[in-house]
Amino acid sequence: MSDKELIGAFPFEIDVRVPIQLGRESISNSVVAFSELVKNSYDADAEQVLIKFQEMDSASPVIVIEDNGSGMSQDTLLQSWLLIGTRKKQSNKVSGEKKRAVTGEKGLGRLGIDRLCKKLILQTKTEKMDELLELHVEWAHYEGASHSLSDIKHELYRIKPESVYNDKFLFCGVKSSGTRAILEGLKDTWDEELIDALNSELSLLVSPFSGVNDFKIKIQQGENSQLLAESDAMLNAAHWVLDAELDENGLAKASMHSELYGETVEMKPALWADWIKNRADSSRCGPVKFKMYYIPQSMDILKSLSFAKKDYRDFMDRNQGVRIYRDHFRVKPYGDPTGKGDWLDLALRAVSSPGGIAQGGWRVGPNQVVGAVFISHSKNRGLEDQTNREGLLEGPAFYDLRAAVLKFIQFFEVEAHKFAKRRKPEDQKAELKAKVSDSTYRTKQILDEAARLKVAMEQMSSADERKQVVQDLGNKLDEASKALEETVQRTNDYEEILEQEYVALDDEKNTLANLASLGILTVAFSHEALEHCNLAATNAGWLQRNYNEGYFELLSGSKERFL
């Protein structure tokens, strides 16, 4: 008889708390949960996502997230949406109609809704459906229960489209399609600060310069609807634009171009093994594209593009840093404008070498660049997402990616520094001096006009005339304020050039003083040496004369001692 007897075969059981652990407890905050829902809309070929904050001042506020994507059939809803960890997106790498690269992979993003609310009402419809499907999910059912996950049931309804609130965006036609998520029992207090944080996050979600132009996100508060700002206009203020690529064969190529200076610099193509030292012989991160805009503050360029200093600061506060985009969607937290995602340590490098661009060892700071690294699910299999969707797994592929991007940035720093060194300080000084003079003159003109308006207003008796003059005076004062700000900026730039010139002249003065001292010492030494040489020559002549006349023969052996 055998010592081992088979009792049976048993599966793992899944506790009902697993959705909570995969959703609420693995997603760090509500803003990240929203990002996952927006990505699902993108994967469904939606062209627009509308996020509506309704009745925020009431005791029962509601958030509605709706898209005009392909929607879901009953089979899709039951076999994909209600299946945790579905592999559908792994087998279908592109979306149905628009052939977009799908952003989801693990089938867990929708569980993040539990992070947002207590109850979800999900409405969905495909073009072929005459009726809607409506699913109700009560997340409280997963708390404290001790039975199996499959024991939790969710009610599914079939409803007429006309019975659904029609806002002329969704479900408003026979051929309409899309999905609407109604979030009730909100777990966060959505005040202005949190909504602003969501706005900033979603503004960064889709790359501002990746070519995605058929996907829009709108946020609506009450009657106010806001399309998230297009941020690519400020990119025209860049001094330099770096385009770089590491291809599938490990060949690195890069070029940097400046519309401002009319210059282009090409990097000599190099294979990975020759280009990156102290790493593997071949790249493990896969093909990568990198684009970076160097945008230091320049009032002249901003003015030519009709931007104010505040526009620049607001843009850089929202966009600065180097982010990673997988299939056009941002991978958090890399390149977070707050500095928390400085995965390249750009801030540390800049602090370690704080000199200006024309000084040796210059390092670009994260607050001066807007950059993006582009990867994809299909071509960068080594770069895997963490389960919480907040970063990439840090392995050999990730560190190869980091090394490549830093190498491209180093190429930019070296070439930008060389160009800045070549520019003549005299040209910069003359240019800035003329600009300061022009700004000062325009400021004086504006103030003179304001003074004239003030005198004219004092002479007017009509209230309407005075009102118009007051308005004109206010406009002139606004112009004067902007002109003064511009003058101050140009004066500061001019002062910086003069300071650099002063330092250079001071260094030159010190060098000349040192050379003069060395010359004086050399002359003094030469004079002393000359006297000793003359004395030696006199003594040598005396010795020669006396030796020739035989005086040294008087002493026995003296010849041998002298010669």
XYZ file of C-alpha atoms in Angstrom:
563
model
C 0.000 0.000 0.000
C 1.293 3.479 -0.903
C 2.285 5.912 1.844
C 0.591 8.730 -0.124
C -3.155 8.816 -0.803
C -4.818 11.402 -3.106
C -7.537 13.329 -1.290
C -8.597 15.501 -4.233
C -7.658 18.631 -6.281
C -8.542 22.096 -5.010
C -8.327 25.587 -6.565
C -7.258 28.864 -5.015
C -10.267 30.792 -3.797
C -10.426 34.567 -4.234
C -11.662 36.547 -1.259
C -14.158 39.345 -1.896
C -11.638 41.903 -0.641
C -9.352 41.329 -3.630
C -11.056 44.030 -5.779
C -10.559 46.492 -2.909
C -6.883 45.566 -2.612
C -6.352 45.818 -6.379
C -8.303 49.054 -6.677
C -8.681 51.293 -3.659
C -5.555 50.146 -1.840
C -3.167 49.954 -4.822
C -4.014 53.297 -6.449
C -2.463 56.140 -4.496
C -5.033 58.876 -5.089
C -8.237 59.826 -6.862
C -6.471 61.736 -9.625
C -4.649 58.564 -10.705
C -7.958 56.677 -10.684
C -9.428 59.270 -13.055
C -6.441 58.864 -15.371
C -7.150 55.144 -15.678
C -10.777 55.796 -16.634
C -9.732 58.308 -19.292
C -7.296 55.757 -20.731
C -10.159 53.258 -21.011
C -12.100 55.827 -23.051
C -9.101 56.266 -25.355
C -8.877 52.493 -25.820
C -12.587 52.504 -26.764
C -11.836 54.878 -29.691
C -13.498 57.853 -28.019
C -12.809 61.262 -29.523
C -13.936 63.148 -26.442
C -14.234 62.524 -22.719
C -16.448 64.782 -20.623
C -16.042 64.894 -16.832
C -18.947 66.637 -15.115
C -18.999 67.734 -11.488
C -22.650 68.053 -10.527
C -24.345 69.337 -7.379
C -21.010 69.865 -5.660
C -22.588 72.114 -3.031
C -25.293 69.602 -2.104
C -25.216 66.720 0.356
C -25.116 64.227 -2.542
C -22.607 65.426 -5.154
C -22.178 63.374 -8.321
C -19.402 62.982 -10.878
C -20.263 61.825 -14.401
C -17.586 60.580 -16.803
C -18.790 59.937 -20.331
C -17.224 59.288 -23.697
C -18.369 58.830 -27.278
C -16.350 55.682 -27.840
C -17.479 52.327 -29.206
C -19.392 51.328 -26.065
C -19.865 47.742 -24.858
C -22.209 44.960 -25.845
C -23.659 42.664 -23.201
C -21.062 39.989 -23.994
C -18.213 42.505 -23.695
C -19.599 43.868 -20.438
C -19.932 40.430 -18.848
C -16.871 38.718 -20.296
C -14.407 41.625 -20.226
C -15.485 44.499 -17.982
C -16.642 42.212 -15.147
C -13.640 39.913 -15.560
C -10.804 41.036 -13.281
C -7.387 40.881 -14.915
C -8.738 40.102 -18.388
C -6.134 39.405 -21.074
C -8.264 40.908 -23.855
C -6.043 43.963 -24.268
C -2.941 41.793 -24.274
C -4.280 39.805 -27.238
C -5.756 42.877 -28.993
C -2.884 45.341 -29.204
C -4.843 47.975 -31.142
C -8.349 49.363 -30.848
C -11.128 48.333 -33.197
C -11.831 51.305 -35.473
C -9.067 53.895 -35.023
C -6.321 51.281 -34.613
C -4.916 53.057 -31.583
C -2.320 51.227 -29.508
C -4.259 50.231 -26.394
C -2.945 51.669 -23.136
C -4.408 49.111 -20.727
C -2.869 45.716 -20.216
C -3.543 44.303 -16.761
C -7.353 44.667 -16.744
C -7.359 46.375 -13.344
C -7.891 50.081 -14.088
C -11.672 50.060 -13.607
C -11.244 48.767 -10.056
C -9.873 52.207 -9.227
C -13.467 53.481 -9.327
C -13.752 52.074 -5.806
C -11.172 54.730 -4.874
C -13.612 57.413 -6.035
C -17.115 56.456 -4.921
C -19.381 54.075 -3.028
C -21.710 53.336 -5.939
C -21.195 53.167 -9.692
C -23.917 53.300 -12.326
C -22.436 52.296 -15.674
C -24.410 52.983 -18.857
C -23.141 51.815 -22.236
C -24.321 51.350 -25.831
C -22.836 50.258 -29.138
C -23.982 51.544 -32.536
C -25.813 48.281 -33.238
C -27.822 48.353 -29.994
C -31.301 49.894 -29.838
C -31.237 49.936 -26.038
C -28.737 50.751 -23.317
C -27.183 48.504 -20.727
C -27.014 49.825 -17.172
C -24.885 48.098 -14.537
C -25.064 48.935 -10.823
C -22.001 48.286 -8.640
C -22.177 48.715 -4.852
C -18.577 48.679 -3.638
C -19.682 48.223 -0.027
C -20.566 44.606 -0.881
C -16.847 43.842 -0.962
C -16.201 45.083 2.552
C -16.356 42.756 5.546
C -17.840 39.821 3.659
C -16.337 36.363 4.139
C -17.631 34.553 1.070
C -16.194 34.012 -2.406
C -15.798 36.757 -4.967
C -18.217 35.120 -7.401
C -20.963 35.262 -4.759
C -21.199 39.054 -5.183
C -23.776 39.882 -7.868
C -24.378 43.179 -9.678
C -27.704 44.190 -11.187
C -27.778 44.675 -14.954
C -30.659 46.494 -16.670
C -31.761 47.109 -20.245
C -33.238 50.600 -20.702
C -34.565 52.816 -23.488
C -32.217 55.607 -24.646
C -34.968 58.210 -24.365
C -35.298 57.491 -20.646
C -31.699 58.580 -20.093
C -30.881 62.237 -19.468
C -29.928 63.617 -22.876
C -27.233 66.300 -22.946
C -26.759 66.187 -26.752
C -23.400 64.515 -26.291
C -24.166 60.876 -25.591
C -26.953 58.477 -26.587
C -28.681 61.149 -28.652
C -29.037 59.247 -31.928
C -29.903 55.835 -33.308
C -26.288 55.261 -34.353
C -24.828 56.740 -31.190
C -22.414 54.845 -28.985
C -20.434 55.448 -25.829
C -20.134 54.835 -22.117
C -21.218 56.887 -19.132
C -20.015 56.276 -15.558
C -22.090 57.933 -12.829
C -20.238 58.110 -9.517
C -22.372 58.473 -6.402
C -21.352 58.616 -2.757
C -18.064 60.371 -3.473
C -15.222 59.541 -1.103
C -13.321 62.788 -1.644
C -14.313 66.409 -1.190
C -13.875 67.826 -4.678
C -13.001 71.425 -3.891
C -11.285 73.846 -6.275
C -7.818 72.684 -5.230
C -8.512 69.022 -6.004
C -10.258 69.849 -9.293
C -7.258 72.005 -10.286
C -4.967 69.074 -9.485
C -7.115 66.845 -11.716
C -7.008 69.457 -14.466
C -3.204 69.647 -14.286
C -2.857 65.862 -14.284
C -5.134 65.338 -17.274
C -3.396 68.159 -19.164
C -0.194 66.106 -18.962
C -1.871 62.764 -19.633
C -1.654 63.055 -23.424
C 1.643 64.267 -24.861
C 1.439 67.912 -26.038
C 3.653 67.156 -29.056
C 3.051 63.526 -29.982
C 0.617 64.047 -32.837
C -2.536 62.919 -30.998
C -5.163 65.369 -32.212
C -8.352 63.305 -32.221
C -8.773 62.901 -28.470
C -10.019 65.707 -26.234
C -10.788 65.932 -22.519
C -13.298 68.405 -21.100
C -14.105 69.243 -17.491
C -17.468 70.763 -16.640
C -18.372 72.443 -13.356
C -21.995 73.507 -13.238
C -22.692 75.469 -16.420
C -19.014 76.054 -17.155
C -17.303 73.656 -19.531
C -13.557 73.819 -20.114
C -11.539 72.057 -22.765
C -8.145 71.237 -21.310
C -5.638 73.743 -22.669
C -3.545 72.918 -25.701
C 0.001 73.495 -24.499
C 2.000 73.277 -27.711
C 1.919 77.010 -28.574
C 4.505 77.877 -25.898
C 6.869 75.317 -27.427
C 7.538 77.858 -30.182
C 9.471 79.888 -27.586
C 12.177 77.215 -27.423
C 15.771 78.289 -28.044
C 16.715 74.750 -29.048
C 14.774 71.601 -29.979
C 16.465 68.230 -29.553
C 15.257 65.226 -31.586
C 16.853 61.908 -30.733
C 16.239 58.255 -31.444
C 17.587 54.884 -30.406
C 16.410 52.453 -33.078
C 15.713 48.722 -32.960
C 19.307 47.941 -33.965
C 20.756 49.985 -31.104
C 21.857 52.858 -33.356
C 21.681 56.243 -31.608
C 20.986 59.377 -33.679
C 20.302 62.948 -32.577
C 20.084 66.472 -33.915
C 19.343 69.831 -32.331
C 17.885 72.790 -34.170
C 17.297 76.423 -33.304
C 14.872 78.601 -35.241
C 16.075 81.523 -33.120
C 19.730 81.230 -34.121
C 19.290 79.474 -37.472
C 21.601 76.664 -36.368
C 21.456 72.863 -36.655
C 23.870 70.433 -35.000
C 23.983 66.717 -35.838
C 25.310 63.988 -33.573
C 27.468 61.369 -35.238
C 25.412 58.125 -35.229
C 26.781 55.531 -32.839
C 25.995 51.929 -31.975
C 24.998 51.145 -28.404
C 28.177 49.256 -27.482
C 30.365 52.189 -28.586
C 28.020 54.876 -27.266
C 27.126 53.673 -23.761
C 29.916 52.394 -21.553
C 29.598 50.154 -18.477
C 26.290 48.668 -19.708
C 25.379 45.547 -21.666
C 26.643 45.237 -25.247
C 23.126 45.756 -26.608
C 20.168 47.851 -25.494
C 17.515 46.072 -23.421
C 14.995 48.904 -23.412
C 14.032 48.643 -27.077
C 13.594 51.483 -29.580
C 13.068 54.922 -28.058
C 12.305 58.387 -29.381
C 13.128 61.485 -27.369
C 12.160 65.093 -27.959
C 13.194 67.981 -25.727
C 12.522 71.719 -25.901
C 14.979 74.049 -24.184
C 12.865 77.059 -23.126
C 14.716 79.505 -20.867
C 12.800 82.674 -20.091
C 13.271 85.306 -22.803
C 10.925 88.285 -22.766
C 11.683 89.192 -26.391
C 10.672 85.770 -27.680
C 7.621 85.618 -25.413
C 6.519 89.052 -26.577
C 6.888 88.096 -30.236
C 4.533 85.163 -29.564
C 2.074 87.369 -27.618
C 2.878 85.689 -24.300
C 3.426 87.412 -20.964
C 5.854 86.340 -18.257
C 2.941 84.862 -16.295
C 2.007 82.707 -19.302
C 5.549 81.357 -19.368
C 5.615 80.640 -15.657
C 2.201 78.960 -15.725
C 3.224 76.817 -18.692
C 6.525 75.727 -17.154
C 4.871 75.059 -13.789
C 2.541 72.627 -15.581
C 4.912 71.108 -18.136
C 8.573 71.338 -17.077
C 10.661 68.194 -16.858
C 11.139 65.079 -18.989
C 8.168 62.721 -19.002
C 7.681 59.210 -20.357
C 4.765 58.453 -22.690
C 3.740 54.930 -23.589
C 1.567 54.881 -26.714
C 1.014 58.650 -26.274
C -0.191 58.360 -22.656
C 1.878 59.496 -19.722
C 3.540 57.039 -17.359
C 3.543 58.471 -13.853
C 5.452 59.817 -11.960
C 8.302 60.515 -14.384
C 8.868 64.198 -15.116
C 6.236 65.463 -12.697
C 6.435 69.290 -12.817
C 6.548 69.407 -9.009
C 9.994 67.794 -9.157
C 8.903 64.550 -7.494
C 9.461 62.582 -10.684
C 12.949 63.836 -11.602
C 14.018 60.367 -12.738
C 17.063 61.753 -14.571
C 18.289 63.787 -11.561
C 18.389 66.924 -13.717
C 17.941 69.179 -10.684
C 20.856 67.547 -8.852
C 23.080 67.837 -11.939
C 22.193 71.523 -12.360
C 22.856 72.315 -8.691
C 26.218 70.547 -8.885
C 27.217 72.811 -11.792
C 25.295 76.085 -11.353
C 27.095 78.185 -13.976
C 25.446 79.754 -17.016
C 25.215 78.133 -20.431
C 28.444 79.825 -21.606
C 30.418 78.529 -18.619
C 32.230 75.221 -18.535
C 30.415 72.212 -17.134
C 26.966 73.758 -17.707
C 24.032 71.461 -16.920
C 20.447 72.083 -17.999
C 17.837 72.239 -15.232
C 14.416 70.544 -15.223
C 12.761 73.974 -14.993
C 14.242 74.935 -18.389
C 13.032 72.022 -20.490
C 9.873 70.321 -21.666
C 10.682 66.835 -22.857
C 9.085 63.510 -23.652
C 10.379 59.979 -24.078
C 8.176 57.852 -26.349
C 7.871 54.097 -25.878
C 5.186 51.533 -26.734
C 3.726 48.302 -25.408
C 4.509 46.413 -28.599
C 8.170 47.433 -29.051
C 9.340 47.933 -25.462
C 8.316 44.712 -23.784
C 11.133 44.986 -21.261
C 9.642 48.204 -19.851
C 6.745 46.822 -17.823
C 4.281 48.826 -15.747
C 4.031 48.375 -12.018
C 0.709 46.867 -10.922
C -0.425 50.183 -9.411
C 0.199 51.890 -12.809
C 2.479 54.437 -11.141
C 5.819 53.720 -12.685
C 7.879 51.198 -14.611
C 9.526 48.188 -13.052
C 13.120 49.253 -12.406
C 15.232 46.604 -14.061
C 17.963 46.457 -16.727
C 15.623 47.792 -19.434
C 14.645 50.825 -17.357
C 18.256 51.675 -16.503
C 19.268 51.325 -20.162
C 16.479 53.766 -21.040
C 17.700 56.214 -18.411
C 21.310 55.941 -19.600
C 20.293 56.591 -23.219
C 18.202 59.676 -22.425
C 20.962 61.141 -20.245
C 23.477 60.546 -23.028
C 21.266 62.481 -25.464
C 20.946 65.316 -22.940
C 24.721 65.415 -22.495
C 25.111 65.821 -26.271
C 22.693 68.767 -26.146
C 24.503 70.376 -23.194
C 27.918 70.170 -24.842
C 26.749 71.597 -28.176
C 24.562 74.333 -26.648
C 27.514 75.378 -24.477
C 29.846 75.489 -27.499
C 27.417 77.702 -29.391
C 26.975 80.058 -26.426
C 30.769 80.363 -26.150
C 31.030 81.258 -29.846
C 28.574 84.125 -29.615
C 30.434 87.431 -29.289
C 29.769 89.205 -25.980
C 30.102 92.532 -27.806
C 27.215 91.600 -30.101
C 25.074 90.527 -27.172
C 25.916 93.711 -25.276
C 25.114 96.010 -28.191
C 21.871 94.165 -28.886
C 20.738 94.332 -25.258
C 21.773 97.973 -24.929
C 19.603 98.868 -27.922
C 16.694 96.906 -26.505
C 16.969 98.600 -23.107
C 17.021 101.983 -24.828
C 13.977 101.072 -26.921
C 12.034 99.796 -23.909
C 12.861 102.924 -21.916
C 11.744 105.164 -24.779
C 8.448 103.294 -25.216
C 7.792 103.453 -21.475
C 8.346 107.222 -21.531
C 5.951 107.582 -24.473
C 3.240 105.632 -22.656
C 3.655 107.659 -19.470
C 3.526 110.915 -21.464
C 0.289 109.760 -23.086
C -1.121 108.837 -19.678
C -0.251 112.304 -18.370
C -1.990 113.873 -21.367
C -5.127 111.813 -20.719
C -5.091 112.868 -17.066
C -5.020 116.546 -18.037
C -7.779 116.000 -20.604
C -9.939 114.243 -18.019
C -9.639 117.158 -15.605
C -10.966 119.491 -18.303
C -14.012 117.346 -19.146
C -17.414 117.882 -17.608
C -19.350 114.959 -19.145
C -19.429 111.806 -17.014
C -19.452 109.570 -20.099
C -16.400 111.307 -21.538
C -14.582 111.049 -18.220
C -15.503 107.356 -17.991
C -14.009 106.675 -21.431
C -10.854 108.621 -20.578
C -10.520 106.725 -17.291
C -10.751 103.482 -19.235
C -8.125 104.685 -21.728
C -5.946 105.827 -18.848
C -6.224 102.427 -17.218
C -5.211 100.749 -20.473
C -2.201 103.044 -20.780
C -1.158 102.295 -17.218
C -1.403 98.570 -17.985
C 0.796 99.122 -21.034
C 3.234 101.119 -18.920
C 3.362 98.351 -16.344
C 4.152 95.749 -19.005
C 6.717 98.048 -20.631
C 8.408 98.659 -17.282
C 8.489 94.935 -16.620
C 10.078 94.407 -20.015
C 12.584 97.199 -19.348
C 13.532 95.655 -16.025
C 14.032 92.264 -17.661
C 16.168 93.696 -20.448
C 18.135 95.792 -17.967
C 18.793 92.683 -15.908
C 19.976 90.850 -19.025
C 22.197 93.810 -19.936
C 23.531 93.937 -16.383
C 24.348 90.237 -16.580
C 26.327 90.784 -19.796
C 28.175 93.726 -18.219
C 28.892 91.651 -15.128
C 30.333 88.892 -17.311
C 32.421 91.497 -19.160
C 33.591 92.989 -15.856
C 34.632 89.569 -14.596
C 36.463 88.893 -17.865
C 38.233 92.284 -17.712
C 39.123 91.746 -14.064
C 40.564 88.341 -14.918
C 42.496 89.923 -17.795
C 43.798 92.695 -15.495
C 44.969 90.141 -12.944
C 46.622 88.101 -15.667
C 48.435 91.161 -17.047
C 49.507 92.184 -13.527
C 50.916 88.725 -12.938
C 52.724 88.831 -16.267
C 54.112 92.288 -15.441
C 55.384 91.051 -12.083
C 56.947 88.075 -13.778
C 58.607 90.414 -16.301
C 60.041 92.643 -13.551
C 61.395 89.612 -11.734
C 62.885 88.331 -14.982
C 64.621 91.691 -15.667
C 65.984 91.861 -12.112
C 67.216 88.293 -12.322
C 68.780 88.975 -15.719
C 70.529 92.101 -14.367
C 71.989 90.184 -11.426
C 72.976 87.315 -13.682
C 74.645 89.745 -16.097
C 76.806 91.235 -13.318
C 77.933 87.780 -12.250
C 78.617 86.821 -15.857
C 80.739 89.976 -16.330
C 82.698 89.201 -13.162
C 83.226 85.616 -14.294
C 84.426 86.835 -17.699
C 86.869 89.312 -16.064
C 88.301 86.576 -13.823
C 88.565 84.185 -16.744
C 90.500 86.791 -18.746
C 92.894 87.405 -15.848
C 93.490 83.675 -15.448
C 94.168 83.268 -19.152
C 96.697 86.140 -19.268
C 98.593 85.022 -16.210
C 98.663 81.399 -17.328
C 100.065 82.298 -20.726
C 102.852 84.397 -19.128
C 103.980 81.429 -16.992
C 103.075 82.738 -13.594
C 101.496 79.455 -12.594
C 104.784 77.561 -13.141
C 106.025 79.096 -9.900
C 103.918 76.655 -8.025
C 104.658 72.993 -8.450
C 101.689 71.049 -9.839
C 99.516 74.146 -10.157
C 98.706 73.373 -13.788
C 97.199 70.071 -12.885
C 95.137 71.700 -10.135
C 93.750 74.428 -12.413
C 93.232 72.368 -15.581
